[in-house]
PDB file of C-alpha atoms in Angstrom:
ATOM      1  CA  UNK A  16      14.655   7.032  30.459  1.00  0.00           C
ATOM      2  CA  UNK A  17      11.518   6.713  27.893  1.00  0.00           C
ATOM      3  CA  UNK A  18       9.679   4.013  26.584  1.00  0.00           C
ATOM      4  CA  UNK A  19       9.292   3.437  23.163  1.00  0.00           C
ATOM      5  CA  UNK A  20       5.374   2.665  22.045  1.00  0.00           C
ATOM      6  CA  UNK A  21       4.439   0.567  18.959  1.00  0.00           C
ATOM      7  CA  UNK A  22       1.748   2.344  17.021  1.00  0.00           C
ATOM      8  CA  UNK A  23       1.277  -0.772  14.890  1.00  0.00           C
ATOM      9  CA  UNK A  24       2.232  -4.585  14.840  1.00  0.00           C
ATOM     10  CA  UNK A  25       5.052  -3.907  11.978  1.00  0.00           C
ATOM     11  CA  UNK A  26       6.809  -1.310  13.521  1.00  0.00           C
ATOM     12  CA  UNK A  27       9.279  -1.464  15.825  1.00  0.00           C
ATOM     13  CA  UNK A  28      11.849   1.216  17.997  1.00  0.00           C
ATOM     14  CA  UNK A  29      14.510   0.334  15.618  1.00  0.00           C
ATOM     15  CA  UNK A  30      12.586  -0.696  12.245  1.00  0.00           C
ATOM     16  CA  UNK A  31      11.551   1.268   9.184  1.00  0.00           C
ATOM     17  CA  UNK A  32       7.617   1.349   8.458  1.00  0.00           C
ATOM     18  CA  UNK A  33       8.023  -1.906   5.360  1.00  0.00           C
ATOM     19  CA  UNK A  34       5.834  -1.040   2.292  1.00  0.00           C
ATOM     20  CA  UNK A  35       4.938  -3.378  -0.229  1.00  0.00           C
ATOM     21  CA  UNK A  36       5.369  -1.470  -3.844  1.00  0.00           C
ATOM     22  CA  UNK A  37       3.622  -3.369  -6.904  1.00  0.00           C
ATOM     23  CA  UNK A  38       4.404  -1.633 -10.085  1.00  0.00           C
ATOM     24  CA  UNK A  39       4.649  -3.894 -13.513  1.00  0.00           C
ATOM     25  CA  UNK A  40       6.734  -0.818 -15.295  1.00  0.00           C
ATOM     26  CA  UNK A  41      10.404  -1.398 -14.125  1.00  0.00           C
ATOM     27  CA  UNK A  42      11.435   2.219 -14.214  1.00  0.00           C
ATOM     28  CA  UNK A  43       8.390   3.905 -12.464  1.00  0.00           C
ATOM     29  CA  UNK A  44       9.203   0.728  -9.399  1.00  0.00           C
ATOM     30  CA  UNK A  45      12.800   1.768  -9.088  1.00  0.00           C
ATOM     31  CA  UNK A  46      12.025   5.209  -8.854  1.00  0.00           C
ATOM     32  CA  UNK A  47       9.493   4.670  -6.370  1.00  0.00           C
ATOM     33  CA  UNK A  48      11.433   2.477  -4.274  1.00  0.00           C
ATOM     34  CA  UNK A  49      14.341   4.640  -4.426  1.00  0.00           C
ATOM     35  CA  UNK A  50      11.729   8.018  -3.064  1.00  0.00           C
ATOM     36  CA  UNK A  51      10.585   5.851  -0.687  1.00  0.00           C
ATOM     37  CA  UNK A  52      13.578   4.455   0.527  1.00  0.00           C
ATOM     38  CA  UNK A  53      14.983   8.061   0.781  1.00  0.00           C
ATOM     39  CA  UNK A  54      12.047   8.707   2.754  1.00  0.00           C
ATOM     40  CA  UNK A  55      12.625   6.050   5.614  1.00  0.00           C
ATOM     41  CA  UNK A  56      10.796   3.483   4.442  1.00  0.00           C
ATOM     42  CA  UNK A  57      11.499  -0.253   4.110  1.00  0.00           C
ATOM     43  CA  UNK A  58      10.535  -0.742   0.585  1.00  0.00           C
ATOM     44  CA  UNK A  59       9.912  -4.451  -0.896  1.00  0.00           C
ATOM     45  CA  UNK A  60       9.158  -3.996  -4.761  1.00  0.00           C
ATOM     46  CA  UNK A  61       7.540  -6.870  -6.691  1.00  0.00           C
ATOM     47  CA  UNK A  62       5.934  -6.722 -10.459  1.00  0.00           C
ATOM     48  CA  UNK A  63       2.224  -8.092 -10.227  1.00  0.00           C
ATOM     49  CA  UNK A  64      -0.320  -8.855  -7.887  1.00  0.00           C
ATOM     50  CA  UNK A  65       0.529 -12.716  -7.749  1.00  0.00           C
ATOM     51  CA  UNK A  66       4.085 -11.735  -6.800  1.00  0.00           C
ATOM     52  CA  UNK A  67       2.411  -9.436  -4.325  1.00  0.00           C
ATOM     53  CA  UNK A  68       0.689 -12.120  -2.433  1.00  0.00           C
ATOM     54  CA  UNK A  69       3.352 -14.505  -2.494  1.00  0.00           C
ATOM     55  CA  UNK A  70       5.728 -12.273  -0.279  1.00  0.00           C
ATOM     56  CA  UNK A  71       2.960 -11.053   1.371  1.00  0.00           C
ATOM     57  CA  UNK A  72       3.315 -12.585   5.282  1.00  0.00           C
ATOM     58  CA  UNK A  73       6.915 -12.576   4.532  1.00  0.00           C
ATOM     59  CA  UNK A  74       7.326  -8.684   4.263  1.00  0.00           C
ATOM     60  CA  UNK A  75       4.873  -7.756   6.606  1.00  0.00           C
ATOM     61  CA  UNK A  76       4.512  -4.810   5.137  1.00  0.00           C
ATOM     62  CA  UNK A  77       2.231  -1.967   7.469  1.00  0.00           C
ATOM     63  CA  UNK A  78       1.202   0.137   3.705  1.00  0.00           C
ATOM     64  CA  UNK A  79       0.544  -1.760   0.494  1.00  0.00           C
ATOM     65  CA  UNK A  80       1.498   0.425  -2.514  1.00  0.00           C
ATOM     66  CA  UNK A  81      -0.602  -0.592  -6.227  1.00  0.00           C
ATOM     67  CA  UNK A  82      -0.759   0.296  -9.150  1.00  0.00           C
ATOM     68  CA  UNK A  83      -4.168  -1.001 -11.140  1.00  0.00           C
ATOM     69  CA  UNK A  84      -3.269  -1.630 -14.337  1.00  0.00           C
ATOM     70  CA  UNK A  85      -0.638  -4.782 -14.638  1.00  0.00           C
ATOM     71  CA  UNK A  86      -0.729  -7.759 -16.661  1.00  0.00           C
ATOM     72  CA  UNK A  87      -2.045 -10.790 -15.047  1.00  0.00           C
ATOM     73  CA  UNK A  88      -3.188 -10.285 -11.041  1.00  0.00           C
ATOM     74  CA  UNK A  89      -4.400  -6.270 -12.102  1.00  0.00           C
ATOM     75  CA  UNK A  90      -4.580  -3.892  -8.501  1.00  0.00           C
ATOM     76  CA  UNK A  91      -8.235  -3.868  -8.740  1.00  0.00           C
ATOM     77  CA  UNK A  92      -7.973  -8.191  -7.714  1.00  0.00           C
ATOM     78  CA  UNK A  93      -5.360  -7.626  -5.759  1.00  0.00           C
ATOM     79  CA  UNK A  94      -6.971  -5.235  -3.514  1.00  0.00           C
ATOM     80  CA  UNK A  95     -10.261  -7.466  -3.326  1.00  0.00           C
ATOM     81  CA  UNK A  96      -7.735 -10.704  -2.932  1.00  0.00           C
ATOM     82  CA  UNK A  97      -6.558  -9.091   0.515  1.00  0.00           C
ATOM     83  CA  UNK A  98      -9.971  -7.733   1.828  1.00  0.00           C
ATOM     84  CA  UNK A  99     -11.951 -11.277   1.247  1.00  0.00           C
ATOM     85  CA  UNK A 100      -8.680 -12.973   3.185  1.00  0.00           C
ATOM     86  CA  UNK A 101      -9.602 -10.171   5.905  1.00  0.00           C
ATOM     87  CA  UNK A 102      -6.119  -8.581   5.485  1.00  0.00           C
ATOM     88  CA  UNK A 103      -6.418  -5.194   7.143  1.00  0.00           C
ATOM     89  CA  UNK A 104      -3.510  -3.173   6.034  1.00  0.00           C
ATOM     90  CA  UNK A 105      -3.849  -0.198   4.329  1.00  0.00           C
ATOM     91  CA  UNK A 106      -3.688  -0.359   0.483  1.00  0.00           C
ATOM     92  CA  UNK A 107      -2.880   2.879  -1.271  1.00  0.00           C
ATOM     93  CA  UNK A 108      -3.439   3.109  -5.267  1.00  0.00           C
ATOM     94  CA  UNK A 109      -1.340   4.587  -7.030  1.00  0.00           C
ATOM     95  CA  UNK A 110      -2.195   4.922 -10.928  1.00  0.00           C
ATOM     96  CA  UNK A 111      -2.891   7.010 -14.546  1.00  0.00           C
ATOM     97  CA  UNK A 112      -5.992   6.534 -14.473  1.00  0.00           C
ATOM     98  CA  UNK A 113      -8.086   9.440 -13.420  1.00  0.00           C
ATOM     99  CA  UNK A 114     -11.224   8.778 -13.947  1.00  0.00           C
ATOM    100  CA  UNK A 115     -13.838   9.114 -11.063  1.00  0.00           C
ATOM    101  CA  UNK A 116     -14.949   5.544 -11.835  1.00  0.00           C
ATOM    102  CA  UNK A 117     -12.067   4.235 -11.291  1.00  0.00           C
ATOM    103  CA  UNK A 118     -11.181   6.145  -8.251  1.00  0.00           C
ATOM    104  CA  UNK A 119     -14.413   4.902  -6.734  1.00  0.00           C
ATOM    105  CA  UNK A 120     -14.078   1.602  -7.633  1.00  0.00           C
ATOM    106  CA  UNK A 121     -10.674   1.227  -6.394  1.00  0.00           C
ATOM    107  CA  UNK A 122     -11.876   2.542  -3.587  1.00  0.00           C
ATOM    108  CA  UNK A 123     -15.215   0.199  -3.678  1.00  0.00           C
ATOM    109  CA  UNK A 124     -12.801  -2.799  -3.522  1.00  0.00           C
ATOM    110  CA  UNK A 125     -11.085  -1.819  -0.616  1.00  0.00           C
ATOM    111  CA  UNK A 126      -8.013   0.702  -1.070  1.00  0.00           C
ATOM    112  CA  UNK A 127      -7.746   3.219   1.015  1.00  0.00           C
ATOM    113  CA  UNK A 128      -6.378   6.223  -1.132  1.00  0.00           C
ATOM    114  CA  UNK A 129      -5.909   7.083  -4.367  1.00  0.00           C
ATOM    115  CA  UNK A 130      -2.808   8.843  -6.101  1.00  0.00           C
ATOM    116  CA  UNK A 131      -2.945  10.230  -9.970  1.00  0.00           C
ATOM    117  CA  UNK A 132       0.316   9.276 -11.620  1.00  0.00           C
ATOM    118  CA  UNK A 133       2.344  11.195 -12.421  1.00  0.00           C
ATOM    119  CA  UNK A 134       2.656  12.568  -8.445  1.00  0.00           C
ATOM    120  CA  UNK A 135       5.351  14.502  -6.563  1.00  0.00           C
ATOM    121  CA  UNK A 136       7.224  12.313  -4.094  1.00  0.00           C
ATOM    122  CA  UNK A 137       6.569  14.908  -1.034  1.00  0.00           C
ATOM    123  CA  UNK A 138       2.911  13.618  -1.548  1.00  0.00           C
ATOM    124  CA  UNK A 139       3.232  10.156  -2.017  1.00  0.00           C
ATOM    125  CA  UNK A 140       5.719  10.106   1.149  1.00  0.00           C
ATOM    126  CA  UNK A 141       2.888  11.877   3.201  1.00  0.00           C
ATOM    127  CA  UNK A 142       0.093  10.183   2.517  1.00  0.00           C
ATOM    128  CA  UNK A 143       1.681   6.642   2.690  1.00  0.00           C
ATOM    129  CA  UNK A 144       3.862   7.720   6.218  1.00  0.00           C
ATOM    130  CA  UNK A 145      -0.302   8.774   7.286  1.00  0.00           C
ATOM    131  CA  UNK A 146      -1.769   5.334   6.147  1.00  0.00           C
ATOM    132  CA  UNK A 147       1.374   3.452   8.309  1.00  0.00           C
ATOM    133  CA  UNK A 148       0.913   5.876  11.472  1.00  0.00           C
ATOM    134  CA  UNK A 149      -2.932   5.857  11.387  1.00  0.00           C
ATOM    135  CA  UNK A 150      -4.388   2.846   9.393  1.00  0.00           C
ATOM    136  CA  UNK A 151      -7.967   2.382   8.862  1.00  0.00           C
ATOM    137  CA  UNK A 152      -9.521   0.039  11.241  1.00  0.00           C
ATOM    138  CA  UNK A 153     -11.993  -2.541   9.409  1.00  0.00           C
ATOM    139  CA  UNK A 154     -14.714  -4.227  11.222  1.00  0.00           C
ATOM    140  CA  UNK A 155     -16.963  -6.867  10.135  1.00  0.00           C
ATOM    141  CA  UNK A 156     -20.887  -6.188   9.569  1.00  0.00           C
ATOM    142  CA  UNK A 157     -22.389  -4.385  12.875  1.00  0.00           C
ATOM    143  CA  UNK A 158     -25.981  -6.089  14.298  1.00  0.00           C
ATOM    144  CA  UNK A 159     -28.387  -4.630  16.872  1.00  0.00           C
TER     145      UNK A 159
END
């Protein structure tokens, strides 16, 4: 008889790792979801970065999936939204722009990896199945 262990608070035995997908273009979300779904992954898809907070607690998701550019609530908030509300999950961007600005910066406001669009789904499965296994652990400012 074994025991199952919980590697993080979302998981469970029984229960597909839940991502949180923002995309604002329709057709690049669906396809996403779909890869990720194939995948094993429990994949909750929303538009913006407003829509992204207001499912938030309710999908409990253990990898956040953004795109930066989208109208309204852009990834770049987003991803700052979460870190000044202390949320600690891991927040992968995933975007066209390839700049090394706006890597850094997206990285500057708290994601935790960056993807160039377009990407092969192998990748994107890998690197999001890493951030929900082994997620970055955030402490606050360290004093002597």
């Amino acid at each position: 008889m074994s025991t199952a262990t919980l590697d993080h608070p979302t998981e469970t035995p029984h229960r597909r790792p839940r991502v949180l997908l923002v995309e604002d273009t329709e057709s690049v979300r669906r396809a996403v979801a779909l890869g990720l779904q194939a995948s094993g992954f429990d994949v909750t898809a929303v538009a913006d970065g407003a829509e992204a907070l207001a499912v938030f607690a309710a999908v409990g998701p253990a990898v956040v999936v953004t795109d930066l550019s989208m109208p309204g609530m852009d990834g770049f908030e987003l991803i700052r939204t979460l870190r000044v509300r202390q949320v600690g999950v891991p927040v992968l961007v995933v975007s066209a722009r390839d700049s090394s600005q706006d890597r850094a910066a997206a990285l500057a406001a708290g994601g935790d990896g960056y993807l160039v669009k377009p990407f092969g789904l192998a990748e994107l499965r890998e690197r999001v199945t890493a951030l929900a296994e082994n997620p970055p652990r955030r402490c606050g400012t360290l004093t002597a």
